[in-house]
Short mmCIF file of C-alpha atoms and ligand atoms in Angstrom, two decimals:
data_model
loop_
_atom_site.label_atom_id
_atom_site.label_comp_id
_atom_site.label_asym_id
_atom_site.label_seq_id
_atom_site.Cartn_x
_atom_site.Cartn_y
_atom_site.Cartn_z
CA UNK A 1 -238.66 14.90 137.42
CA UNK A 2 -238.16 11.35 138.53
CA UNK A 3 -236.43 11.12 141.88
CA UNK A 4 -236.38 7.52 142.91
CA UNK A 5 -233.66 8.18 145.49
CA UNK A 6 -233.85 10.54 148.32
CA UNK A 7 -232.68 13.99 147.25
CA UNK A 8 -229.42 14.88 148.62
CA UNK A 9 -228.92 18.12 150.40
CA UNK A 10 -225.89 19.45 148.56
CA UNK A 11 -224.60 23.05 149.02
CA UNK A 12 -224.55 25.21 145.85
CA UNK A 13 -221.19 25.28 144.18
CA UNK A 14 -221.14 29.05 144.43
CA UNK A 15 -222.41 29.30 147.99
CA UNK A 16 -219.09 30.50 149.64
CA UNK A 17 -219.64 34.12 149.24
CA UNK A 18 -223.35 33.89 150.62
CA UNK A 19 -224.59 34.31 154.11
CA UNK A 20 -228.21 33.20 153.51
CA UNK A 21 -229.55 30.42 151.53
CA UNK A 22 -231.63 31.14 148.36
CA UNK A 23 -235.32 31.40 148.72
CA UNK A 24 -237.18 28.36 147.52
CA UNK A 25 -238.90 30.65 144.92
CA UNK A 26 -235.50 31.68 143.63
CA UNK A 27 -234.42 28.07 143.27
CA UNK A 28 -237.58 27.12 141.26
CA UNK A 29 -237.43 30.40 139.21
CA UNK A 30 -233.81 30.14 138.18
CA UNK A 31 -233.61 26.27 137.67
CA UNK A 32 -233.32 25.15 134.13
CA UNK A 33 -232.68 21.45 134.93
CA UNK A 34 -236.19 20.49 133.54
CA UNK A 35 -235.18 21.92 130.14
CA UNK A 36 -231.30 21.37 130.00
CA UNK A 37 -231.24 17.80 131.28
CA UNK A 38 -231.69 16.54 127.86
CA UNK A 39 -228.14 17.76 127.18
CA UNK A 40 -226.65 15.24 129.76
CA UNK A 41 -224.86 13.17 127.13
CA UNK A 42 -223.16 16.28 125.55
CA UNK A 43 -222.29 17.62 128.89
CA UNK A 44 -220.52 14.40 129.84
CA UNK A 45 -218.97 14.18 126.49
CA UNK A 46 -217.56 17.77 126.84
CA UNK A 47 -216.38 17.17 130.41
CA UNK A 48 -214.39 14.03 129.37
CA UNK A 49 -212.75 15.87 126.51
CA UNK A 50 -212.01 18.86 129.02
CA UNK A 51 -210.53 16.43 131.66
CA UNK A 52 -208.18 15.02 128.95
CA UNK A 53 -207.08 18.48 128.04
CA UNK A 54 -206.40 19.02 131.61
CA UNK A 55 -204.54 16.00 131.96
CA UNK A 56 -202.44 16.76 128.83
CA UNK A 57 -201.70 20.14 130.30
CA UNK A 58 -200.56 18.50 133.52
CA UNK A 59 -203.18 20.03 135.68
CA UNK A 60 -204.72 16.57 136.30
CA UNK A 61 -202.63 13.51 137.07
CA UNK A 62 -203.63 10.47 134.74
CA UNK A 63 -205.12 8.67 137.81
CA UNK A 64 -207.26 11.79 138.61
CA UNK A 65 -208.38 11.74 134.86
CA UNK A 66 -209.29 8.24 135.00
CA UNK A 67 -211.31 8.64 138.20
CA UNK A 68 -213.18 11.59 136.73
CA UNK A 69 -213.85 9.78 133.49
CA UNK A 70 -215.02 6.65 135.28
CA UNK A 71 -217.43 8.82 137.51
CA UNK A 72 -218.89 10.51 134.50
CA UNK A 73 -219.52 7.39 132.63
CA UNK A 74 -221.20 5.98 135.79
CA UNK A 75 -223.29 9.18 136.01
CA UNK A 76 -224.37 8.70 132.34
CA UNK A 77 -225.43 5.14 133.08
CA UNK A 78 -227.38 6.49 136.14
CA UNK A 79 -229.26 9.05 134.01
CA UNK A 80 -230.12 6.53 131.29
CA UNK A 81 -231.34 4.08 133.81
CA UNK A 82 -233.51 6.77 135.49
CA UNK A 83 -231.54 6.22 138.80
CA UNK A 84 -229.80 9.64 139.00
CA UNK A 85 -230.67 11.42 142.25
CA UNK A 86 -231.42 14.85 141.07
CA UNK A 87 -231.44 17.37 143.97
CA UNK A 88 -233.86 20.41 144.39
CA UNK A 89 -230.75 22.61 144.60
CA UNK A 90 -229.44 21.48 141.20
CA UNK A 91 -229.65 24.63 139.10
CA UNK A 92 -229.02 22.94 135.81
CA UNK A 93 -227.70 19.70 134.40
CA UNK A 94 -224.12 20.98 134.57
CA UNK A 95 -224.35 21.55 138.44
CA UNK A 96 -226.26 18.34 138.96
CA UNK A 97 -223.60 16.23 137.13
CA UNK A 98 -220.77 17.95 138.92
CA UNK A 99 -222.33 17.58 142.32
CA UNK A 100 -222.92 13.86 141.74
CA UNK A 101 -219.42 13.40 140.45
CA UNK A 102 -217.85 14.52 143.91
CA UNK A 103 -220.42 12.36 145.68
CA UNK A 104 -219.24 9.48 143.63
CA UNK A 105 -215.34 9.96 143.53
CA UNK A 106 -214.69 12.30 146.30
CA UNK A 107 -212.82 15.74 146.36
CA UNK A 108 -211.06 14.92 143.14
CA UNK A 109 -214.41 15.48 141.39
CA UNK A 110 -214.14 19.07 142.29
CA UNK A 111 -211.01 19.38 139.98
CA UNK A 112 -212.95 18.92 136.85
CA UNK A 113 -214.20 22.36 136.60
CA UNK A 114 -210.60 23.74 136.66
CA UNK A 115 -210.24 26.35 133.91
CA UNK A 116 -213.82 26.12 132.82
CA UNK A 117 -216.98 28.14 133.50
CA UNK A 118 -220.51 27.02 133.06
CA UNK A 119 -220.52 29.91 130.44
CA UNK A 120 -218.24 28.20 128.09
CA UNK A 121 -219.48 24.67 129.21
CA UNK A 122 -223.20 25.45 128.19
CA UNK A 123 -221.99 27.24 124.88
CA UNK A 124 -220.19 23.87 124.18
CA UNK A 125 -223.07 21.60 125.16
CA UNK A 126 -225.64 23.62 123.10
CA UNK A 127 -223.39 23.33 120.01
CA UNK A 128 -222.89 19.58 120.59
CA UNK A 129 -226.64 19.01 121.07
CA UNK A 130 -227.60 20.95 118.17
CA UNK A 131 -224.98 19.24 115.89
CA UNK A 132 -226.64 15.86 116.86
CA UNK A 133 -230.08 16.97 116.60
CA UNK A 134 -229.68 18.64 113.29
CA UNK A 135 -227.92 15.65 111.86
CA UNK A 136 -230.95 13.55 112.84
CA UNK A 137 -233.29 15.99 111.32
CA UNK A 138 -231.60 15.99 107.95
CA UNK A 139 -232.05 12.13 107.93
CA UNK A 140 -235.72 12.85 108.73
CA UNK A 141 -236.10 15.26 106.00
CA UNK A 142 -234.54 12.82 103.56
CA UNK A 143 -237.23 10.19 104.47
CA UNK A 144 -239.82 12.79 103.84
CA UNK A 145 -238.37 13.57 100.33
CA UNK A 146 -238.24 9.82 99.60
CA UNK A 147 -241.98 9.50 100.28
CA UNK A 148 -242.58 12.39 97.83
CA UNK A 149 -240.40 10.78 95.15
CA UNK A 150 -242.14 7.43 95.54
CA UNK A 151 -245.54 8.99 95.02
CA UNK A 152 -244.27 11.03 92.05
CA UNK A 153 -242.93 7.96 90.47
CA UNK A 154 -246.20 5.93 91.10
CA UNK A 155 -248.11 8.89 89.47
CA UNK A 156 -246.02 9.79 86.54
CA UNK A 157 -248.90 9.62 84.26
CA UNK A 158 -251.36 11.77 86.38
CA UNK A 159 -252.13 15.23 85.17
CA UNK A 160 -253.79 17.92 87.43
CA UNK A 161 -254.60 21.51 87.18
CA UNK A 162 -251.80 23.76 88.14
CA UNK A 163 -252.99 26.99 89.89
CA UNK A 164 -252.19 30.57 90.41
CA UNK A 165 -254.27 32.66 92.82
CA UNK A 166 -255.89 29.29 93.53
CA UNK A 167 -257.67 29.61 89.98
CA UNK A 168 -256.93 26.89 87.53
CA UNK A 169 -254.12 28.08 85.26
CA UNK A 170 -252.35 25.42 83.16
CA UNK A 171 -252.21 21.58 83.48
CA UNK A 172 -249.11 20.12 85.11
CA UNK A 173 -248.12 16.59 86.14
CA UNK A 174 -248.87 15.67 89.76
CA UNK A 175 -245.27 14.38 90.00
CA UNK A 176 -244.04 17.97 88.97
CA UNK A 177 -246.07 19.51 91.76
CA UNK A 178 -244.79 16.80 94.34
CA UNK A 179 -241.20 17.43 93.18
CA UNK A 180 -241.53 20.97 93.85
CA UNK A 181 -241.51 20.22 97.49
CA UNK A 182 -238.67 17.91 97.23
CA UNK A 183 -236.65 20.91 95.77
CA UNK A 184 -237.76 23.09 98.64
CA UNK A 185 -236.63 20.43 101.14
CA UNK A 186 -233.25 20.07 99.42
CA UNK A 187 -232.69 23.67 100.13
CA UNK A 188 -233.92 23.38 103.67
CA UNK A 189 -231.27 20.70 104.25
CA UNK A 190 -228.63 22.93 102.57
CA UNK A 191 -229.49 25.66 105.05
CA UNK A 192 -228.91 23.28 107.84
CA UNK A 193 -225.53 22.03 106.44
CA UNK A 194 -224.45 25.81 106.01
CA UNK A 195 -225.11 26.69 109.60
CA UNK A 196 -223.51 23.44 110.82
CA UNK A 197 -220.40 24.33 109.09
CA UNK A 198 -220.26 27.76 110.49
CA UNK A 199 -220.79 26.87 114.13
CA UNK A 200 -218.08 24.21 113.77
CA UNK A 201 -215.95 26.02 116.43
CA UNK A 202 -215.24 24.73 119.97
CA UNK A 203 -215.92 27.33 122.64
CA UNK A 204 -214.37 25.58 125.69
CA UNK A 205 -211.17 27.60 127.04
CA UNK A 206 -213.24 30.82 126.89
CA UNK A 207 -213.78 30.49 130.66
CA UNK A 208 -216.38 32.78 132.06
CA UNK A 209 -215.70 35.55 129.66
CA UNK A 210 -212.02 36.50 129.47
CA UNK A 211 -210.33 33.08 128.25
CA UNK A 212 -208.30 30.66 130.36
CA UNK A 213 -205.04 30.91 132.22
CA UNK A 214 -204.44 27.12 132.15
CA UNK A 215 -202.08 25.78 129.57
CA UNK A 216 -204.82 23.58 127.94
CA UNK A 217 -204.22 22.85 124.20
CA UNK A 218 -207.79 23.94 122.93
CA UNK A 219 -207.09 22.53 119.59
CA UNK A 220 -206.43 19.04 121.00
CA UNK A 221 -209.85 19.30 122.93
CA UNK A 222 -211.52 20.48 119.97
CA UNK A 223 -210.23 17.43 117.89
CA UNK A 224 -211.40 15.24 120.59
CA UNK A 225 -214.90 16.54 120.21
CA UNK A 226 -214.94 16.59 116.40
CA UNK A 227 -214.74 20.23 115.82
CA UNK A 228 -212.99 21.93 112.83
CA UNK A 229 -211.49 24.78 114.89
CA UNK A 230 -211.75 26.72 118.10
CA UNK A 231 -213.60 30.08 118.82
CA UNK A 232 -211.12 33.02 118.53
CA UNK A 233 -212.70 35.48 120.87
CA UNK A 234 -213.80 34.45 124.48
CA UNK A 235 -216.43 37.19 124.88
CA UNK A 236 -218.01 36.29 121.55
CA UNK A 237 -217.92 32.64 122.44
CA UNK A 238 -219.81 32.78 125.62
CA UNK A 239 -222.34 35.44 124.65
CA UNK A 240 -223.49 34.93 121.17
CA UNK A 241 -226.37 32.59 120.23
CA UNK A 242 -226.34 33.51 116.54
CA UNK A 243 -226.11 29.77 115.63
CA UNK A 244 -229.24 29.00 117.61
CA UNK A 245 -231.02 31.87 115.84
CA UNK A 246 -229.81 30.44 112.54
CA UNK A 247 -231.08 27.00 113.48
CA UNK A 248 -234.34 28.48 114.37
CA UNK A 249 -234.55 30.42 111.18
CA UNK A 250 -233.77 27.24 109.04
CA UNK A 251 -236.23 25.36 111.14
CA UNK A 252 -239.01 28.04 110.46
CA UNK A 253 -238.25 28.06 106.74
CA UNK A 254 -238.54 24.21 106.70
CA UNK A 255 -241.91 24.07 108.49
CA UNK A 256 -243.15 26.91 106.43
CA UNK A 257 -242.80 24.55 103.45
CA UNK A 258 -244.39 21.75 105.32
CA UNK A 259 -247.15 24.09 106.19
CA UNK A 260 -247.71 25.01 102.65
CA UNK A 261 -248.05 21.24 101.60
CA UNK A 262 -250.35 20.86 104.54
CA UNK A 263 -252.62 23.40 103.31
CA UNK A 264 -252.82 21.72 100.03
CA UNK A 265 -253.60 18.40 101.69
CA UNK A 266 -256.31 20.03 103.51
CA UNK A 267 -257.82 21.56 100.26
CA UNK A 268 -257.31 18.51 98.14
CA UNK A 269 -258.90 16.11 100.58
CA UNK A 270 -261.95 18.23 100.88
CA UNK A 271 -265.38 17.47 99.28
CA UNK A 272 -264.77 20.58 97.15
CA UNK A 273 -261.59 18.96 95.53
CA UNK A 274 -261.62 15.25 96.15
CA UNK A 275 -258.10 15.10 94.60
CA UNK A 276 -256.65 12.75 97.34
CA UNK A 277 -257.79 10.72 100.35
CA UNK A 278 -255.64 10.77 103.55
CA UNK A 279 -254.84 7.56 105.26
CA UNK A 280 -257.48 6.75 108.02
CA UNK A 281 -254.79 6.13 110.62
CA UNK A 282 -253.88 9.78 110.55
CA UNK A 283 -257.36 11.46 110.63
CA UNK A 284 -260.04 11.80 113.12
CA UNK A 285 -263.73 11.82 113.10
CA UNK A 286 -266.29 14.16 114.76
CA UNK A 287 -268.05 13.37 118.10
CA UNK A 288 -271.17 14.94 116.69
CA UNK A 289 -271.14 14.47 112.71
CA UNK A 290 -270.72 10.88 111.81
CA UNK A 291 -269.68 11.65 108.21
CA UNK A 292 -266.67 13.66 109.20
CA UNK A 293 -263.05 12.85 108.44
CA UNK A 294 -260.84 15.59 109.51
CA UNK A 295 -257.34 16.20 108.17
CA UNK A 296 -255.76 16.80 111.77
CA UNK A 297 -252.20 16.10 110.94
CA UNK A 298 -251.85 18.87 108.27
CA UNK A 299 -253.99 21.28 110.38
CA UNK A 300 -251.55 20.63 113.29
CA UNK A 301 -248.55 21.17 111.28
CA UNK A 302 -250.01 24.44 110.07
CA UNK A 303 -250.61 25.39 113.71
CA UNK A 304 -247.20 24.39 114.75
CA UNK A 305 -245.65 26.43 112.20
CA UNK A 306 -246.83 29.75 114.07
CA UNK A 307 -245.34 28.30 117.19
CA UNK A 308 -241.91 27.63 115.62
CA UNK A 309 -241.82 31.25 114.10
CA UNK A 310 -242.57 32.43 117.73
CA UNK A 311 -239.49 30.81 119.08
CA UNK A 312 -237.38 32.57 116.37
CA UNK A 313 -238.93 35.85 117.22
CA UNK A 314 -238.53 35.08 120.96
CA UNK A 315 -234.69 34.57 120.84
CA UNK A 316 -234.02 37.39 118.27
CA UNK A 317 -235.67 39.64 120.82
CA UNK A 318 -233.96 38.15 123.78
CA UNK A 319 -230.57 38.87 122.27
CA UNK A 320 -231.18 42.43 120.90
CA UNK A 321 -230.50 44.40 123.92
CA UNK A 322 -227.81 42.21 125.83
CA UNK A 323 -224.62 43.78 126.58
CA UNK A 324 -221.44 41.43 126.34
CA UNK A 325 -220.81 38.92 127.51
CA UNK A 326 -222.97 36.23 129.26
CA UNK A 327 -226.23 37.23 130.79
CA UNK A 328 -228.61 34.88 132.51
CA UNK A 329 -231.29 35.84 129.88
CA UNK A 330 -229.41 33.45 127.60
CA UNK A 331 -230.79 30.44 129.51
CA UNK A 332 -234.04 31.03 127.80
CA UNK A 333 -232.48 29.89 124.47
CA UNK A 334 -232.75 26.23 125.12
CA UNK A 335 -236.55 26.05 125.66
CA UNK A 336 -237.16 27.83 122.29
CA UNK A 337 -234.56 25.67 120.43
CA UNK A 338 -235.64 22.29 121.85
CA UNK A 339 -239.32 22.92 121.36
CA UNK A 340 -238.61 23.99 117.68
CA UNK A 341 -236.57 20.85 117.06
CA UNK A 342 -239.16 18.66 118.67
CA UNK A 343 -242.11 20.21 116.62
CA UNK A 344 -240.24 20.25 113.38
CA UNK A 345 -239.02 16.65 113.52
CA UNK A 346 -242.36 15.29 114.75
CA UNK A 347 -244.01 17.26 111.91
CA UNK A 348 -241.68 15.94 109.35
CA UNK A 349 -242.13 12.42 110.51
CA UNK A 350 -245.77 12.35 110.59
CA UNK A 351 -246.28 14.02 107.21
CA UNK A 352 -243.95 11.45 105.73
CA UNK A 353 -246.38 8.89 106.92
CA UNK A 354 -249.24 10.80 105.55
CA UNK A 355 -247.65 11.11 102.15
CA UNK A 356 -246.76 7.39 102.14
CA UNK A 357 -250.40 6.56 102.84
CA UNK A 358 -251.90 9.11 100.45
CA UNK A 359 -254.26 7.88 97.75
CA UNK A 360 -254.70 9.79 94.77
CA UNK A 361 -257.97 10.10 92.86
CA UNK A 362 -256.57 9.76 89.31
CA UNK A 363 -259.95 10.24 87.86
CA UNK A 364 -260.97 13.53 89.29
CA UNK A 365 -257.40 14.88 88.91
CA UNK A 366 -257.57 13.95 85.25
CA UNK A 367 -260.94 15.45 84.66
CA UNK A 368 -259.98 18.75 86.55
CA UNK A 369 -256.80 18.95 84.48
CA UNK A 370 -258.58 19.71 81.22
CA UNK A 371 -261.57 21.73 82.58
CA UNK A 372 -262.18 25.41 83.28
CA UNK A 373 -260.63 26.84 80.13
CA UNK A 374 -257.23 25.79 81.32
CA UNK A 375 -256.14 25.08 77.77
CA UNK A 376 -256.61 28.78 76.68
CA UNK A 377 -253.01 29.46 76.94
CA UNK A 378 -252.44 26.70 74.23
CA UNK A 379 -254.67 28.51 71.75
CA UNK A 380 -252.79 31.82 72.42
CA UNK A 381 -249.45 30.05 71.74
CA UNK A 382 -250.92 28.48 68.68
CA UNK A 383 -251.77 31.91 67.11
CA UNK A 384 -248.32 33.09 68.09
CA UNK A 385 -246.94 30.26 65.86
CA UNK A 386 -249.02 31.62 63.12
CA UNK A 387 -247.04 34.88 63.42
CA UNK A 388 -249.68 36.68 65.52
CA UNK A 389 -248.03 39.04 68.10
CA UNK A 390 -248.64 37.46 71.61
CA UNK A 391 -250.51 40.38 72.89
CA UNK A 392 -253.02 40.07 69.99
CA UNK A 393 -253.09 36.36 70.32
CA UNK A 394 -253.93 36.74 74.03
CA UNK A 395 -256.95 39.31 73.25
CA UNK A 396 -258.33 36.96 70.58
CA UNK A 397 -258.23 33.98 72.99
CA UNK A 398 -259.67 36.14 75.67
CA UNK A 399 -262.78 37.01 73.34
CA UNK A 400 -263.07 33.26 72.55
CA UNK A 401 -263.27 32.31 76.39
CA UNK A 402 -265.76 35.09 76.78
CA UNK A 403 -267.82 33.66 73.94
CA UNK A 404 -267.69 30.13 75.48
CA UNK A 405 -268.83 31.54 78.91
CA UNK A 406 -271.68 33.18 77.21
CA UNK A 407 -272.70 30.04 75.29
CA UNK A 408 -271.93 27.65 78.32
CA UNK A 409 -269.40 25.63 76.10
CA UNK A 410 -265.94 24.20 77.20
CA UNK A 411 -262.97 24.90 74.97
CA UNK A 412 -262.86 21.23 74.16
CA UNK A 413 -266.56 21.49 72.70
CA UNK A 414 -265.47 23.97 69.94
CA UNK A 415 -265.51 23.35 66.29
CA UNK A 416 -263.27 24.95 63.79
CA UNK A 417 -266.20 27.13 62.73
CA UNK A 418 -266.75 28.41 66.29
CA UNK A 419 -263.00 29.27 66.37
CA UNK A 420 -263.08 31.01 63.03
CA UNK A 421 -266.08 32.97 64.12
CA UNK A 422 -263.74 34.74 66.51
CA UNK A 423 -260.79 35.01 64.41
CA UNK A 424 -259.90 33.75 60.73
CA UNK A 425 -256.24 33.26 62.02
CA UNK A 426 -257.37 29.84 63.34
CA UNK A 427 -256.89 27.00 60.87
CA UNK A 428 -257.68 23.39 60.84
CA UNK A 429 -254.79 22.35 63.07
CA UNK A 430 -256.05 24.76 65.89
CA UNK A 431 -258.05 22.19 67.60
CA UNK A 432 -255.12 19.72 67.83
CA UNK A 433 -253.52 21.87 70.46
CA UNK A 434 -256.45 21.60 72.89
CA UNK A 435 -255.27 18.46 74.72
CA UNK A 436 -253.96 18.21 78.20
CA UNK A 437 -251.13 15.95 77.08
CA UNK A 438 -250.00 18.21 74.51
CA UNK A 439 -250.12 21.25 76.91
CA UNK A 440 -247.98 19.33 79.37
CA UNK A 441 -245.54 17.84 76.76
CA UNK A 442 -244.82 21.24 75.09
CA UNK A 443 -243.33 22.55 78.50
CA UNK A 444 -240.18 20.74 77.84
CA UNK A 445 -237.53 23.08 78.93
CA UNK A 446 -235.44 22.45 81.95
CA UNK A 447 -237.75 23.18 84.99
CA UNK A 448 -240.87 22.53 82.95
CA UNK A 449 -243.65 19.81 83.53
CA UNK A 450 -243.15 17.77 80.36
CA UNK A 451 -243.18 14.11 81.32
CA UNK A 452 -239.54 13.50 79.97
CA UNK A 453 -238.26 16.37 82.04
CA UNK A 454 -239.94 15.50 85.22
CA UNK A 455 -238.66 11.87 84.78
CA UNK A 456 -235.06 13.06 84.30
CA UNK A 457 -235.40 15.21 87.45
CA UNK A 458 -237.04 12.46 89.47
CA UNK A 459 -234.08 10.31 88.61
CA UNK A 460 -231.58 12.93 89.49
CA UNK A 461 -233.25 13.59 92.95
CA UNK A 462 -233.50 9.88 93.55
CA UNK A 463 -229.74 9.77 92.95
CA UNK A 464 -229.06 12.60 95.26
CA UNK A 465 -231.07 10.99 98.08
CA UNK A 466 -229.47 7.67 97.63
N1 LIG B 1 -228.04 27.23 132.99
C1 LIG B 1 -227.25 28.24 132.49
C2 LIG B 1 -227.57 28.53 131.04
O1 LIG B 1 -228.14 27.85 130.40
C3 LIG B 1 -225.90 27.94 132.45
C4 LIG B 1 -224.79 28.96 132.60
C5 LIG B 1 -225.02 29.62 133.95
N2 LIG B 1 -224.04 30.53 134.03
C6 LIG B 1 -224.16 31.46 134.99
N3 LIG B 1 -223.15 32.39 135.13
N4 LIG B 1 -225.09 31.50 135.94
O2 LIG B 1 -227.26 29.56 130.49
#
């Protein structure tokens, strides 16, 4: 923590009841300042609205309110210029700001906390912070989607093998594959919007746990802070962190999607696949093996995914045994949430760059798209068209693949005679279905990989993002 000025020796706000000072180990153990100081802006925003509420209720005079607001604004400037004198006795950002306010404007600063507890204050600050952070995250997610859409548009003519069980299954368009991640991210954003709507309630006025006895118009304060409504139960408002858990769950799902894409980038950029090349600026080399180019970004994203899940499990576990209402355990919520937010937004941002700089090896993809008996389903479907029941068609085609394997032939090398050697149901148009383009174009239902379909969806998604 920067401490450019000499640390002031302030008494603790609650020291009246105590005979002895707290042990230095206790101060260090219970302090959350290093973690929660990043909520300074939201804390000040909440305090300004609270002071206006107190003024409207006649608890503060207009002059007192003005002095408090001016003091708070000066504090904001001090923190932003890194000139705020944090004290070792500041338990958290709330105490630090309140202490400084009294230093700056005198005893009237002590009136700000009227009708408020740190319990409803922190419940408010956390909502305000999360609202801002998730708003920014949705924007970052949109940029990530845009990078995928741009690559999809650039490669609308590129086919690749589609996989199940990581075995070549059926050809698909690379654009179709990329758009799958755009769909996932669209739902990720939807989850964030859902939780933002659910947590859109202002908790101030809940006091420590029982509510407030000052005639503050809570709805007015909520309006000042841009909330749709106010919390309806003070015990609930100061003690639940379900909105933090929802955020961690949404972040976990989002980064899980990012991790799957990362796994594919790692596979695809390997010598074994050679489907893509990652941009140099986002890879590293080996200190020992000069030929290496390592896919560090997707590996780190995959690694961070475990870390983010850990935060979700941590907070679920923290909350499961807590009696109502506030317990100090809840202070641990912020480190988990902030780290998850940091890791997910950094991952989104850098994967966006990687996707923008990704070069696609059209030739390798094109070759792979037709190899490995990937067109076998086309022949089975062909036979179904000749009124052969699908199960029988599947069996015939299976025998054909077996024959090819035994004779070291690819499906595309076959002659009509080869086909008829397996089944006389094959007629001379059978060979026509053995093309990658045909296999793709026939998947033309909504959701399929036919180029026309993919183009329509691409356009629709571009419109959603615009
Ligand atoms: N730093 C505390 C937290 O994050 C603020 C609330 C403290 N309340 C209390 N009663 N000690 O939870």
